[in-house]
């Protein structure tokens, strides 16, 4: 893939990645900002996601009453996402409308209005979203585990933020945050589709070069100290299922260990999709934890999750137990499988199957133009764009010895936080 990507940077700092794909007359444009919940401090937790909402509330050139129709009227789709390390906006639309997509994102990079009435309306929206999430057992459990696992690093809270901060964040704080983070030197523009890269480069320079490039001060993100003992939490709440979440401190994406953990994840629970959309369709029935827990009627389901992040985050397993299952037995069964992968070399054919499943998941998540544009920018947030190109090769380089050695370190009791959610049967 990397051989046909055009990579350049404008004088104002905007990083650009272009990939020509002439299979269909569409383009997908993504603009990425290096800002997410990782950049938030107490008092403004949830501000990154809120700013994302306000980017859809209009500029003078694209007022709110017209903005929503701007892309749909030409047959396109658009959306946005906020995550731990990034915020991104995308448009997928007919190739001849690329000028519209470029102009729209260049305009709202610098000219979003932040109207007081819209801020008040979105305060209600994001608080309602938070309250809705908190009624979901797994959100409640995961948020509690994040807060317990991180006491120094800002990965300690969910992207949606906290109620106390969402109630008090001001318009000045929102606009200042936007001004500080939404500028070319803090952005990546990744575009894939039916275009001529040389011609598109000229258009990008014409549209974006006049935007001032702010200096990017090195934001000091405090590292989380190593965990020295196992942490456990118990929650009770409405629901009809008992959940156990086991989260281990995980390596950052830009490390060799990340790929070994990815293979471990696939061996134990089936491959994780890595991205917020795409992927799927891969059964985890051959995974060790499925066979030990689901096949034995201890759990209804078992899932793993490993995310590519700038700083070390979490490698998580979620067990949904059968109604009559003993949670202590479920956790002991889980630990027995962990001990087995620590003490015994994994057979080459089992590693091969796990890697093939991870490869298939990766392929499903990168098969269309929108996803390919996504991957270029996404990889550039925490590594370089060619992290995507090298992903499969990196998985293939993992050996049985790598797996056993890292399992002994990674799955240490003192490296994990265990949470149990007990349903109260209350609706």
PDB file of N, CA and C in Angstrom, residues 80-119:
ATOM      1  N   UNK A  80     -18.464  12.048  12.387  1.00  0.00           N
ATOM      2  CA  UNK A  80     -17.281  12.375  13.177  1.00  0.00           C
ATOM      3  C   UNK A  80     -17.191  11.424  14.351  1.00  0.00           C
ATOM      4  N   UNK A  81     -16.007  11.307  14.929  1.00  0.00           N
ATOM      5  CA  UNK A  81     -15.772  10.450  16.087  1.00  0.00           C
ATOM      6  C   UNK A  81     -14.715  11.087  16.975  1.00  0.00           C
ATOM      7  N   UNK A  82     -14.888  10.900  18.270  1.00  0.00           N
ATOM      8  CA  UNK A  82     -13.873  11.318  19.236  1.00  0.00           C
ATOM      9  C   UNK A  82     -13.430  10.094  20.011  1.00  0.00           C
ATOM     10  N   UNK A  83     -12.127  10.000  20.247  1.00  0.00           N
ATOM     11  CA  UNK A  83     -11.611   8.834  20.963  1.00  0.00           C
ATOM     12  C   UNK A  83     -10.578   9.294  21.986  1.00  0.00           C
ATOM     13  N   UNK A  84      -9.834   8.357  22.517  1.00  0.00           N
ATOM     14  CA  UNK A  84      -8.835   8.681  23.535  1.00  0.00           C
ATOM     15  C   UNK A  84      -7.787   9.664  23.030  1.00  0.00           C
ATOM     16  N   UNK A  85      -7.256   9.413  21.830  1.00  0.00           N
ATOM     17  CA  UNK A  85      -6.109  10.157  21.313  1.00  0.00           C
ATOM     18  C   UNK A  85      -6.445  11.098  20.167  1.00  0.00           C
ATOM     19  N   UNK A  86      -7.650  11.070  19.662  1.00  0.00           N
ATOM     20  CA  UNK A  86      -7.931  11.794  18.434  1.00  0.00           C
ATOM     21  C   UNK A  86      -9.405  12.160  18.299  1.00  0.00           C
ATOM     22  N   UNK A  87      -9.625  13.136  17.401  1.00  0.00           N
ATOM     23  CA  UNK A  87     -10.965  13.475  16.921  1.00  0.00           C
ATOM     24  C   UNK A  87     -10.875  13.505  15.404  1.00  0.00           C
ATOM     25  N   UNK A  88     -11.859  12.924  14.733  1.00  0.00           N
ATOM     26  CA  UNK A  88     -11.794  12.865  13.275  1.00  0.00           C
ATOM     27  C   UNK A  88     -13.153  13.146  12.653  1.00  0.00           C
ATOM     28  N   UNK A  89     -13.108  13.745  11.454  1.00  0.00           N
ATOM     29  CA  UNK A  89     -14.306  14.089  10.688  1.00  0.00           C
ATOM     30  C   UNK A  89     -14.112  13.528   9.282  1.00  0.00           C
ATOM     31  N   UNK A  90     -15.172  12.954   8.719  1.00  0.00           N
ATOM     32  CA  UNK A  90     -14.995  12.394   7.378  1.00  0.00           C
ATOM     33  C   UNK A  90     -16.195  12.673   6.488  1.00  0.00           C
ATOM     34  N   UNK A  91     -15.907  12.686   5.192  1.00  0.00           N
ATOM     35  CA  UNK A  91     -16.927  12.765   4.149  1.00  0.00           C
ATOM     36  C   UNK A  91     -16.595  11.717   3.095  1.00  0.00           C
ATOM     37  N   UNK A  92     -17.565  10.913   2.723  1.00  0.00           N
ATOM     38  CA  UNK A  92     -17.429   9.998   1.589  1.00  0.00           C
ATOM     39  C   UNK A  92     -18.493  10.409   0.585  1.00  0.00           C
ATOM     40  N   UNK A  93     -18.064  10.774  -0.619  1.00  0.00           N
ATOM     41  CA  UNK A  93     -18.986  11.391  -1.566  1.00  0.00           C
ATOM     42  C   UNK A  93     -18.471  11.220  -2.993  1.00  0.00           C
ATOM     43  N   UNK A  94     -19.293  11.574  -3.999  1.00  0.00           N
ATOM     44  CA  UNK A  94     -18.834  11.444  -5.378  1.00  0.00           C
ATOM     45  C   UNK A  94     -17.529  12.195  -5.607  1.00  0.00           C
ATOM     46  N   UNK A  95     -16.675  11.615  -6.426  1.00  0.00           N
ATOM     47  CA  UNK A  95     -15.328  12.159  -6.607  1.00  0.00           C
ATOM     48  C   UNK A  95     -15.340  13.599  -7.103  1.00  0.00           C
ATOM     49  N   UNK A  96     -16.339  13.964  -7.909  1.00  0.00           N
ATOM     50  CA  UNK A  96     -16.359  15.327  -8.446  1.00  0.00           C
ATOM     51  C   UNK A  96     -16.685  16.383  -7.384  1.00  0.00           C
ATOM     52  N   UNK A  97     -17.057  15.925  -6.182  1.00  0.00           N
ATOM     53  CA  UNK A  97     -17.394  16.860  -5.105  1.00  0.00           C
ATOM     54  C   UNK A  97     -16.247  17.052  -4.110  1.00  0.00           C
ATOM     55  N   UNK A  98     -15.048  16.680  -4.477  1.00  0.00           N
ATOM     56  CA  UNK A  98     -13.917  16.809  -3.561  1.00  0.00           C
ATOM     57  C   UNK A  98     -13.680  18.260  -3.155  1.00  0.00           C
ATOM     58  N   UNK A  99     -13.937  19.204  -4.063  1.00  0.00           N
ATOM     59  CA  UNK A  99     -13.736  20.617  -3.717  1.00  0.00           C
ATOM     60  C   UNK A  99     -14.631  21.029  -2.556  1.00  0.00           C
ATOM     61  N   UNK A 100     -15.851  20.526  -2.544  1.00  0.00           N
ATOM     62  CA  UNK A 100     -16.781  20.828  -1.458  1.00  0.00           C
ATOM     63  C   UNK A 100     -16.253  20.297  -0.132  1.00  0.00           C
ATOM     64  N   UNK A 101     -15.787  19.054  -0.133  1.00  0.00           N
ATOM     65  CA  UNK A 101     -15.283  18.451   1.106  1.00  0.00           C
ATOM     66  C   UNK A 101     -14.075  19.214   1.636  1.00  0.00           C
ATOM     67  N   UNK A 102     -13.169  19.586   0.746  1.00  0.00           N
ATOM     68  CA  UNK A 102     -11.987  20.343   1.165  1.00  0.00           C
ATOM     69  C   UNK A 102     -12.378  21.692   1.753  1.00  0.00           C
ATOM     70  N   UNK A 103     -13.254  22.396   1.068  1.00  0.00           N
ATOM     71  CA  UNK A 103     -13.643  23.732   1.516  1.00  0.00           C
ATOM     72  C   UNK A 103     -14.371  23.680   2.852  1.00  0.00           C
ATOM     73  N   UNK A 104     -15.235  22.699   3.017  1.00  0.00           N
ATOM     74  CA  UNK A 104     -15.996  22.567   4.261  1.00  0.00           C
ATOM     75  C   UNK A 104     -15.068  22.366   5.454  1.00  0.00           C
ATOM     76  N   UNK A 105     -14.108  21.455   5.331  1.00  0.00           N
ATOM     77  CA  UNK A 105     -13.230  21.177   6.470  1.00  0.00           C
ATOM     78  C   UNK A 105     -12.241  22.313   6.724  1.00  0.00           C
ATOM     79  N   UNK A 106     -11.774  22.960   5.667  1.00  0.00           N
ATOM     80  CA  UNK A 106     -10.890  24.110   5.869  1.00  0.00           C
ATOM     81  C   UNK A 106     -11.636  25.235   6.573  1.00  0.00           C
ATOM     82  N   UNK A 107     -12.910  25.404   6.229  1.00  0.00           N
ATOM     83  CA  UNK A 107     -13.705  26.469   6.841  1.00  0.00           C
ATOM     84  C   UNK A 107     -13.962  26.202   8.319  1.00  0.00           C
ATOM     85  N   UNK A 108     -14.378  24.980   8.643  1.00  0.00           N
ATOM     86  CA  UNK A 108     -14.695  24.766  10.059  1.00  0.00           C
ATOM     87  C   UNK A 108     -13.455  24.486  10.910  1.00  0.00           C
ATOM     88  N   UNK A 109     -12.306  24.325  10.269  1.00  0.00           N
ATOM     89  CA  UNK A 109     -11.067  24.262  11.046  1.00  0.00           C
ATOM     90  C   UNK A 109     -10.816  25.582  11.769  1.00  0.00           C
ATOM     91  N   UNK A 110     -11.304  26.696  11.196  1.00  0.00           N
ATOM     92  CA  UNK A 110     -10.976  28.003  11.769  1.00  0.00           C
ATOM     93  C   UNK A 110     -12.175  28.900  12.044  1.00  0.00           C
ATOM     94  N   UNK A 111     -13.354  28.572  11.518  1.00  0.00           N
ATOM     95  CA  UNK A 111     -14.463  29.532  11.560  1.00  0.00           C
ATOM     96  C   UNK A 111     -15.726  29.042  12.252  1.00  0.00           C
ATOM     97  N   UNK A 112     -15.675  27.959  13.003  1.00  0.00           N
ATOM     98  CA  UNK A 112     -16.875  27.510  13.714  1.00  0.00           C
ATOM     99  C   UNK A 112     -17.323  28.587  14.699  1.00  0.00           C
ATOM    100  N   UNK A 113     -18.645  28.760  14.824  1.00  0.00           N
ATOM    101  CA  UNK A 113     -19.201  29.919  15.522  1.00  0.00           C
ATOM    102  C   UNK A 113     -19.259  29.748  17.039  1.00  0.00           C
ATOM    103  N   UNK A 114     -19.619  28.584  17.526  1.00  0.00           N
ATOM    104  CA  UNK A 114     -19.772  28.340  18.967  1.00  0.00           C
ATOM    105  C   UNK A 114     -20.831  29.271  19.571  1.00  0.00           C
ATOM    106  N   UNK A 115     -22.007  29.218  18.954  1.00  0.00           N
ATOM    107  CA  UNK A 115     -23.140  30.026  19.403  1.00  0.00           C
ATOM    108  C   UNK A 115     -23.598  29.583  20.793  1.00  0.00           C
ATOM    109  N   UNK A 116     -23.897  30.546  21.665  1.00  0.00           N
ATOM    110  CA  UNK A 116     -24.283  30.238  23.048  1.00  0.00           C
ATOM    111  C   UNK A 116     -25.522  29.350  23.108  1.00  0.00           C
ATOM    112  N   UNK A 117     -26.493  29.591  22.234  1.00  0.00           N
ATOM    113  CA  UNK A 117     -27.710  28.774  22.250  1.00  0.00           C
ATOM    114  C   UNK A 117     -27.406  27.332  21.852  1.00  0.00           C
ATOM    115  N   UNK A 118     -26.537  27.168  20.864  1.00  0.00           N
ATOM    116  CA  UNK A 118     -26.170  25.819  20.437  1.00  0.00           C
ATOM    117  C   UNK A 118     -25.349  25.114  21.516  1.00  0.00           C
ATOM    118  N   UNK A 119     -24.515  25.860  22.211  1.00  0.00           N
ATOM    119  CA  UNK A 119     -23.741  25.273  23.306  1.00  0.00           C
ATOM    120  C   UNK A 119     -24.674  24.778  24.399  1.00  0.00           C
TER     121      UNK A 119
END
